[in-house]
Coordinates of C-alpha atoms and ligand atoms in Angstrom, one line a residue:
S1 CA 142.4 241.8 99.7
L2 CA 142.3 242.3 96.0
R3 CA 145.6 242.4 94.1
V4 CA 146.8 245.0 91.6
L5 CA 149.7 244.9 89.2
S6 CA 151.1 247.5 86.9
G7 CA 154.3 248.5 85.2
I8 CA 156.1 251.5 83.7
Q9 CA 158.9 251.7 81.2
P10 CA 162.4 253.0 82.3
T11 CA 162.1 256.0 80.0
A12 CA 165.2 258.2 79.4
G13 CA 165.1 261.4 81.4
S14 CA 161.8 261.4 83.2
F15 CA 158.2 260.2 83.5
H16 CA 155.7 262.6 82.0
L17 CA 152.6 264.1 83.4
G18 CA 150.4 261.6 81.5
N19 CA 152.3 258.7 83.1
Y20 CA 151.8 260.2 86.5
L21 CA 148.1 261.3 86.3
G22 CA 147.0 258.3 84.2
A23 CA 148.7 255.6 86.2
V24 CA 151.3 256.2 88.9
R25 CA 149.0 258.4 91.0
Q26 CA 146.5 255.6 91.2
W27 CA 149.3 253.2 92.1
V28 CA 150.1 255.3 95.2
A29 CA 146.4 255.3 96.3
L30 CA 145.9 251.6 95.6
Q31 CA 148.8 250.5 97.8
E32 CA 146.6 251.5 100.8
T33 CA 143.7 249.2 99.9
H34 CA 145.2 246.5 97.7
D35 CA 147.9 243.9 97.7
A36 CA 150.0 245.9 95.2
F37 CA 152.8 244.8 92.8
Y38 CA 154.5 247.5 90.7
M39 CA 157.4 247.1 88.4
V40 CA 159.9 248.9 86.1
V41 CA 159.4 247.0 82.8
D42 CA 162.9 246.8 81.4
L43 CA 162.0 243.8 79.3
H44 CA 159.5 245.9 77.5
A45 CA 162.0 248.7 77.1
I46 CA 164.3 246.6 74.9
T47 CA 161.6 246.2 72.3
I48 CA 163.2 249.3 70.9
P49 CA 167.0 249.7 70.8
Q50 CA 168.6 250.7 74.1
D51 CA 172.1 251.6 75.1
P52 CA 173.0 249.2 78.0
A53 CA 174.5 251.8 80.4
E54 CA 171.6 254.1 79.8
L55 CA 169.1 251.4 80.3
R56 CA 170.6 250.5 83.7
A57 CA 170.6 254.2 84.7
N58 CA 167.1 254.7 83.5
T59 CA 165.9 251.7 85.4
R60 CA 167.2 253.1 88.7
L61 CA 165.8 256.5 87.7
A62 CA 162.3 255.0 87.1
A63 CA 162.4 253.3 90.5
A64 CA 163.6 256.5 92.2
Q65 CA 160.7 258.4 90.6
L66 CA 158.2 255.8 91.7
L67 CA 159.4 256.2 95.3
A68 CA 159.4 259.9 95.0
A69 CA 155.8 259.8 93.8
G70 CA 154.8 258.0 97.0
L71 CA 155.2 254.3 96.6
D72 CA 156.2 252.8 99.9
P73 CA 158.1 249.6 99.9
E74 CA 156.4 248.7 103.2
R75 CA 153.0 249.0 101.5
C76 CA 153.7 247.5 98.0
T77 CA 156.1 245.3 96.2
L78 CA 158.3 247.4 93.9
F79 CA 160.6 245.5 91.6
V80 CA 162.4 245.3 88.2
Q81 CA 160.8 243.0 85.7
S82 CA 164.1 241.3 84.5
H83 CA 164.8 240.3 88.2
V84 CA 161.9 237.9 87.9
P85 CA 162.6 235.5 85.0
E86 CA 159.2 234.0 85.2
H87 CA 157.8 236.9 83.1
A88 CA 159.7 235.7 80.0
Q89 CA 158.9 232.1 80.8
L90 CA 155.1 232.6 81.0
A91 CA 155.2 234.9 78.0
W92 CA 156.4 232.0 75.8
I93 CA 153.4 230.0 76.8
M94 CA 151.1 233.0 76.1
N95 CA 152.8 233.6 72.7
C96 CA 151.8 230.0 71.8
L97 CA 148.2 230.6 72.7
T98 CA 147.8 233.9 70.8
G99 CA 146.7 234.0 67.2
F100 CA 148.9 235.9 64.8
G101 CA 145.9 237.8 63.5
E102 CA 144.9 238.5 67.1
A103 CA 148.3 240.0 67.9
S104 CA 148.2 241.9 64.6
R105 CA 145.1 243.8 65.7
M106 CA 146.9 245.5 68.6
T107 CA 146.6 249.2 67.7
Q108 CA 149.7 250.3 69.8
F109 CA 151.9 248.0 67.7
K110 CA 150.4 249.3 64.5
D111 CA 151.1 252.9 65.6
K112 CA 154.6 252.3 66.9
S113 CA 155.7 250.1 64.0
A114 CA 154.3 252.5 61.5
K115 CA 156.5 255.2 63.1
Q116 CA 159.6 253.0 62.9
G117 CA 158.9 251.6 59.5
A118 CA 157.3 248.1 59.6
D119 CA 160.5 246.3 58.5
R120 CA 162.6 247.8 61.3
A121 CA 160.2 247.1 64.1
S122 CA 161.3 244.1 66.2
V123 CA 159.4 240.9 66.8
G124 CA 159.7 241.9 70.5
L125 CA 157.6 245.0 69.8
F126 CA 155.0 242.8 68.1
T127 CA 154.8 240.4 71.0
Y128 CA 155.0 243.2 73.7
P129 CA 151.3 242.9 74.6
I130 CA 151.7 239.2 75.1
L131 CA 154.6 239.8 77.6
Q132 CA 152.2 242.2 79.3
V133 CA 149.6 239.4 79.5
A134 CA 152.2 237.3 81.3
D135 CA 153.2 240.2 83.6
I136 CA 149.6 240.5 84.8
L137 CA 148.6 236.8 85.0
L138 CA 151.7 235.7 86.9
Y139 CA 150.5 237.7 89.9
Q140 CA 146.8 236.7 89.7
A141 CA 146.0 240.4 89.6
N142 CA 142.3 241.3 90.0
E143 CA 142.8 244.9 88.7
V144 CA 145.3 246.6 86.5
P145 CA 145.6 250.4 87.0
V146 CA 146.6 252.0 83.6
G147 CA 145.8 254.7 81.2
E148 CA 143.2 254.4 78.4
D149 CA 145.9 253.5 75.8
Q150 CA 146.4 250.2 77.6
R151 CA 142.7 249.1 77.6
Q152 CA 143.1 246.8 74.5
H153 CA 146.0 245.0 76.1
I154 CA 144.0 244.3 79.2
E155 CA 141.2 242.9 77.0
L156 CA 143.8 240.6 75.4
T157 CA 144.9 239.6 78.9
R158 CA 141.3 238.7 79.8
D159 CA 140.9 236.7 76.5
L160 CA 144.1 234.7 77.1
A161 CA 143.4 234.0 80.7
E162 CA 140.0 232.6 79.8
R163 CA 141.5 230.7 76.9
F164 CA 144.1 229.1 79.1
N165 CA 141.6 228.3 81.8
G166 CA 139.2 226.8 79.3
R167 CA 141.8 224.6 77.7
F168 CA 143.8 223.5 80.7
G169 CA 141.6 224.1 83.8
D170 CA 141.2 227.1 86.1
T171 CA 144.7 228.6 86.6
F172 CA 144.6 232.4 86.1
T173 CA 142.5 235.2 87.7
V174 CA 140.8 237.1 84.9
P175 CA 141.8 240.8 85.6
R176 CA 139.8 244.0 85.1
P177 CA 141.2 247.2 83.9
Y178 CA 141.3 250.0 86.5
I179 CA 141.0 253.2 84.5
L180 CA 139.8 256.4 86.1
K181 CA 137.6 258.3 83.6
E182 CA 138.9 261.8 84.5
T183 CA 142.6 261.1 84.0
A184 CA 142.4 258.1 81.6
K185 CA 144.0 260.2 78.8
I186 CA 146.0 263.4 79.4
Y187 CA 146.5 265.3 76.2
D188 CA 149.5 267.0 74.6
L189 CA 149.6 270.7 75.7
Q190 CA 150.2 271.9 72.1
E191 CA 148.1 269.4 70.3
P192 CA 145.2 268.6 72.6
S193 CA 143.8 266.0 70.1
I194 CA 146.6 263.6 70.8
K195 CA 147.7 261.9 74.0
M196 CA 150.7 263.3 75.8
S197 CA 153.4 260.8 75.0
K198 CA 157.2 260.5 75.1
S199 CA 157.4 259.5 71.4
A200 CA 154.6 261.5 69.7
S201 CA 154.6 264.8 71.7
T202 CA 156.8 267.7 70.8
P203 CA 158.9 269.0 73.8
K204 CA 156.5 272.0 74.3
G205 CA 153.5 269.7 74.4
L206 CA 155.1 267.3 76.9
I207 CA 155.5 267.9 80.7
N208 CA 158.4 266.0 82.0
L209 CA 158.2 265.7 85.7
L210 CA 162.0 266.2 86.2
D211 CA 162.2 269.3 83.9
D212 CA 163.4 272.5 85.5
P213 CA 160.2 273.9 87.2
K214 CA 160.7 277.1 85.2
T215 CA 160.5 275.2 82.0
T216 CA 157.3 273.5 83.2
A217 CA 155.7 276.8 84.1
K218 CA 156.5 278.2 80.7
K219 CA 155.0 275.1 78.9
V220 CA 151.8 275.5 80.9
K221 CA 151.6 279.2 80.1
S222 CA 152.0 278.6 76.4
A223 CA 149.5 275.7 76.2
V224 CA 147.2 275.8 73.3
T225 CA 143.6 276.7 74.2
D226 CA 141.0 278.2 71.7
T227 CA 139.8 281.5 70.4
D228 CA 137.0 281.7 72.9
T229 CA 137.7 283.0 76.5
V230 CA 135.3 281.0 78.6
V231 CA 136.8 278.6 81.1
R232 CA 134.5 275.6 80.7
Y233 CA 135.0 271.8 80.8
D234 CA 134.0 270.7 77.3
P235 CA 136.3 268.0 76.0
E236 CA 134.7 268.0 72.5
G237 CA 134.4 271.7 72.0
K238 CA 137.3 272.9 74.1
P239 CA 139.9 270.1 74.3
G240 CA 142.8 272.3 75.4
V241 CA 141.1 274.1 78.2
S242 CA 139.4 270.9 79.4
N243 CA 142.8 269.2 79.5
L244 CA 144.2 272.0 81.7
L245 CA 141.1 271.8 84.0
T246 CA 141.6 268.0 84.4
I247 CA 145.3 268.5 85.3
Y248 CA 144.5 271.4 87.6
S249 CA 141.6 269.6 89.3
T250 CA 143.6 266.4 89.9
L251 CA 146.8 268.0 91.2
S252 CA 144.9 270.5 93.5
G253 CA 142.0 268.4 94.6
A254 CA 139.5 271.2 93.6
A255 CA 136.5 270.0 91.6
V256 CA 136.3 271.0 87.9
A257 CA 133.0 272.9 88.7
E258 CA 134.8 274.9 91.4
L259 CA 137.5 275.9 89.0
E260 CA 135.0 276.9 86.3
E261 CA 133.4 279.2 88.9
K262 CA 136.7 280.5 90.1
Y263 CA 137.8 281.6 86.6
A264 CA 134.4 282.8 85.4
G265 CA 135.0 286.0 83.6
K266 CA 138.8 285.9 84.1
G267 CA 139.9 284.2 80.9
Y268 CA 142.7 281.7 80.2
G269 CA 145.6 283.8 81.4
A270 CA 144.6 283.6 85.0
L271 CA 143.9 279.9 84.8
K272 CA 147.3 279.2 83.2
T273 CA 149.2 281.3 85.7
D274 CA 147.6 279.5 88.7
L275 CA 148.0 276.1 87.1
A276 CA 151.7 276.8 86.4
E277 CA 152.1 277.5 90.2
V278 CA 150.2 274.3 91.2
M279 CA 152.4 272.4 88.8
V280 CA 155.6 273.9 90.1
D281 CA 154.5 273.2 93.7
F282 CA 154.1 269.6 92.6
V283 CA 157.2 269.0 90.6
T284 CA 159.7 270.8 92.9
P285 CA 159.5 268.3 95.9
F286 CA 159.1 265.5 93.4
R287 CA 162.5 266.4 91.8
E288 CA 164.1 266.7 95.2
R289 CA 162.9 263.3 96.4
T290 CA 163.9 261.6 93.2
Q291 CA 167.4 263.1 93.5
Q292 CA 167.6 261.8 97.1
Y293 CA 166.9 258.3 96.0
L294 CA 169.4 258.5 93.2
D295 CA 172.1 259.8 95.6
D296 CA 171.8 256.6 97.5
P297 CA 171.9 253.8 95.0
E298 CA 172.6 251.1 97.6
T299 CA 169.3 251.8 99.4
L300 CA 167.5 251.9 96.1
D301 CA 169.0 248.6 94.9
S302 CA 168.2 246.9 98.2
I303 CA 164.6 248.0 98.0
L304 CA 164.5 246.5 94.5
A305 CA 166.2 243.3 95.6
K306 CA 163.6 242.8 98.4
G307 CA 160.8 243.6 96.0
A308 CA 162.1 241.0 93.5
E309 CA 162.3 238.4 96.2
K310 CA 158.6 238.9 97.1
A311 CA 157.5 239.1 93.5
R312 CA 159.4 235.9 92.6
A313 CA 157.7 233.9 95.3
V314 CA 154.3 234.7 93.8
A315 CA 155.4 234.4 90.2
A316 CA 157.2 231.1 90.7
E317 CA 154.1 229.5 92.1
T318 CA 151.9 230.6 89.3
L319 CA 154.4 229.6 86.7
S320 CA 154.8 226.1 88.1
Q321 CA 151.1 225.6 88.0
A322 CA 150.9 226.8 84.5
Y323 CA 153.8 224.5 83.5
A324 CA 152.1 221.5 85.0
R325 CA 148.8 222.3 83.4
V326 CA 150.4 222.7 79.9
G327 CA 151.9 219.2 80.3
F328 CA 155.6 220.0 80.7
L329 CA 157.4 217.0 82.4
P330 CA 158.5 218.0 85.9
A331 CA 162.3 218.4 86.1
K332 CA 162.6 215.8 88.9
Ligands
LIG401 N1 148.8 260.7 78.1 C1 148.5 259.8 79.0 N2 147.4 259.9 79.7 C2 147.1 258.9 80.7 N3 147.9 257.8 80.9 C3 149.0 257.7 80.2 N4 150.0 256.7 80.2 C4 150.9 257.1 79.3 N5 150.6 258.2 78.6 C5 149.4 258.6 79.2 C6 150.0 255.6 81.1 O1 151.3 255.6 81.7 C7 151.6 254.2 82.1 C8 153.0 253.9 81.8 O2 153.3 254.0 80.5 P1 154.5 253.3 79.8 O3 155.7 253.6 80.5 O4 154.2 251.9 79.6 O5 154.7 254.0 78.5 P2 153.8 254.3 77.3 O6 152.4 254.0 77.4 O7 154.6 253.7 76.2 O8 154.0 255.9 77.5 P3 154.0 256.9 76.3 O9 154.6 258.2 76.7 O10 152.7 256.9 75.8 O11 155.1 256.2 75.4 P4 155.0 256.0 73.9 O12 155.1 257.4 73.3 O13 156.2 255.2 73.6 O14 153.7 255.4 73.6 C9 150.6 253.3 81.3 O15 149.6 252.9 82.2 C10 150.0 254.3 80.4 O16 148.6 253.9 80.1

């Protein structure tokens, strides 16, 4: 079967709704049909300063949330990136194949470094997309389930796989992005022109999955809409309402057209009240399951240890092929 790979950062506190609807939800579905590899990307996390104890705790918290969201260690390989040293090793080769100008064109780096001040941004933040290239190519992934903001990095991955294959002989599978149109970009609830994001959103615009459900309901009810009253999916003209319809539809399984019909003539208040309830019904068991995994760190760590072992078997094979192709002298 086809292979998928994706990763998520060990964010302080909680995943947000954009992470879940844009990526993690697809990961859960794809473990049924694909040979699936998913990881907590702690190497990526240190591209910005991290407190060591917090990083460790957040890595466990991320794994617990992935399991709570429905990843099943019997159906997928779930691991922590730093447990598989091949990621950093292949990244070095990929760094040496990437043009400086090419890396400089990555818009996520431009955005993030602009926020931090260009002089304070680390070289690691600059080469982050190239580590991501290594992450994907090590597993010979066919598809990479991510949100729209990652499309450019998957393009870079394709370019570098083709470049390596062209220069050294066929080695890497050239992956495709797996981006669902409907949920590719979930927007900030207060500023529906920008994506919901841990760094750019204000607290009111950001739905953290582990927030108190009451807070979540409040945020939904105070979401920015528009001065019109018609519940209609129109991302250009009605970005706020359309974002709420996308979220509602995805979490409830009801089609957007059904929702438009249901709220015809009822206005935004009814839509928000019901969506708040749908959201609370989703986050309440999610929080409980996450807590259960956190309460049993031994089980959690052993799931991650088994995952790392499976991941390493694949990664080590790919890396040794890449080393041989590049011309590194075998160690014995
Ligand atoms: N708003 C979003 N809509 C859809 N998908 C999203 N993703 C993130 N935000 C949205 C997807 O979530 C996955 C994991 O993301 P990540 O942990 O790598 O973090 P990120 O992209 O850095 O998340 P943020 O919140 O957007 O962080 P900042 O603010 O630091 O940029 C990815 O597949 C991503 O596409």
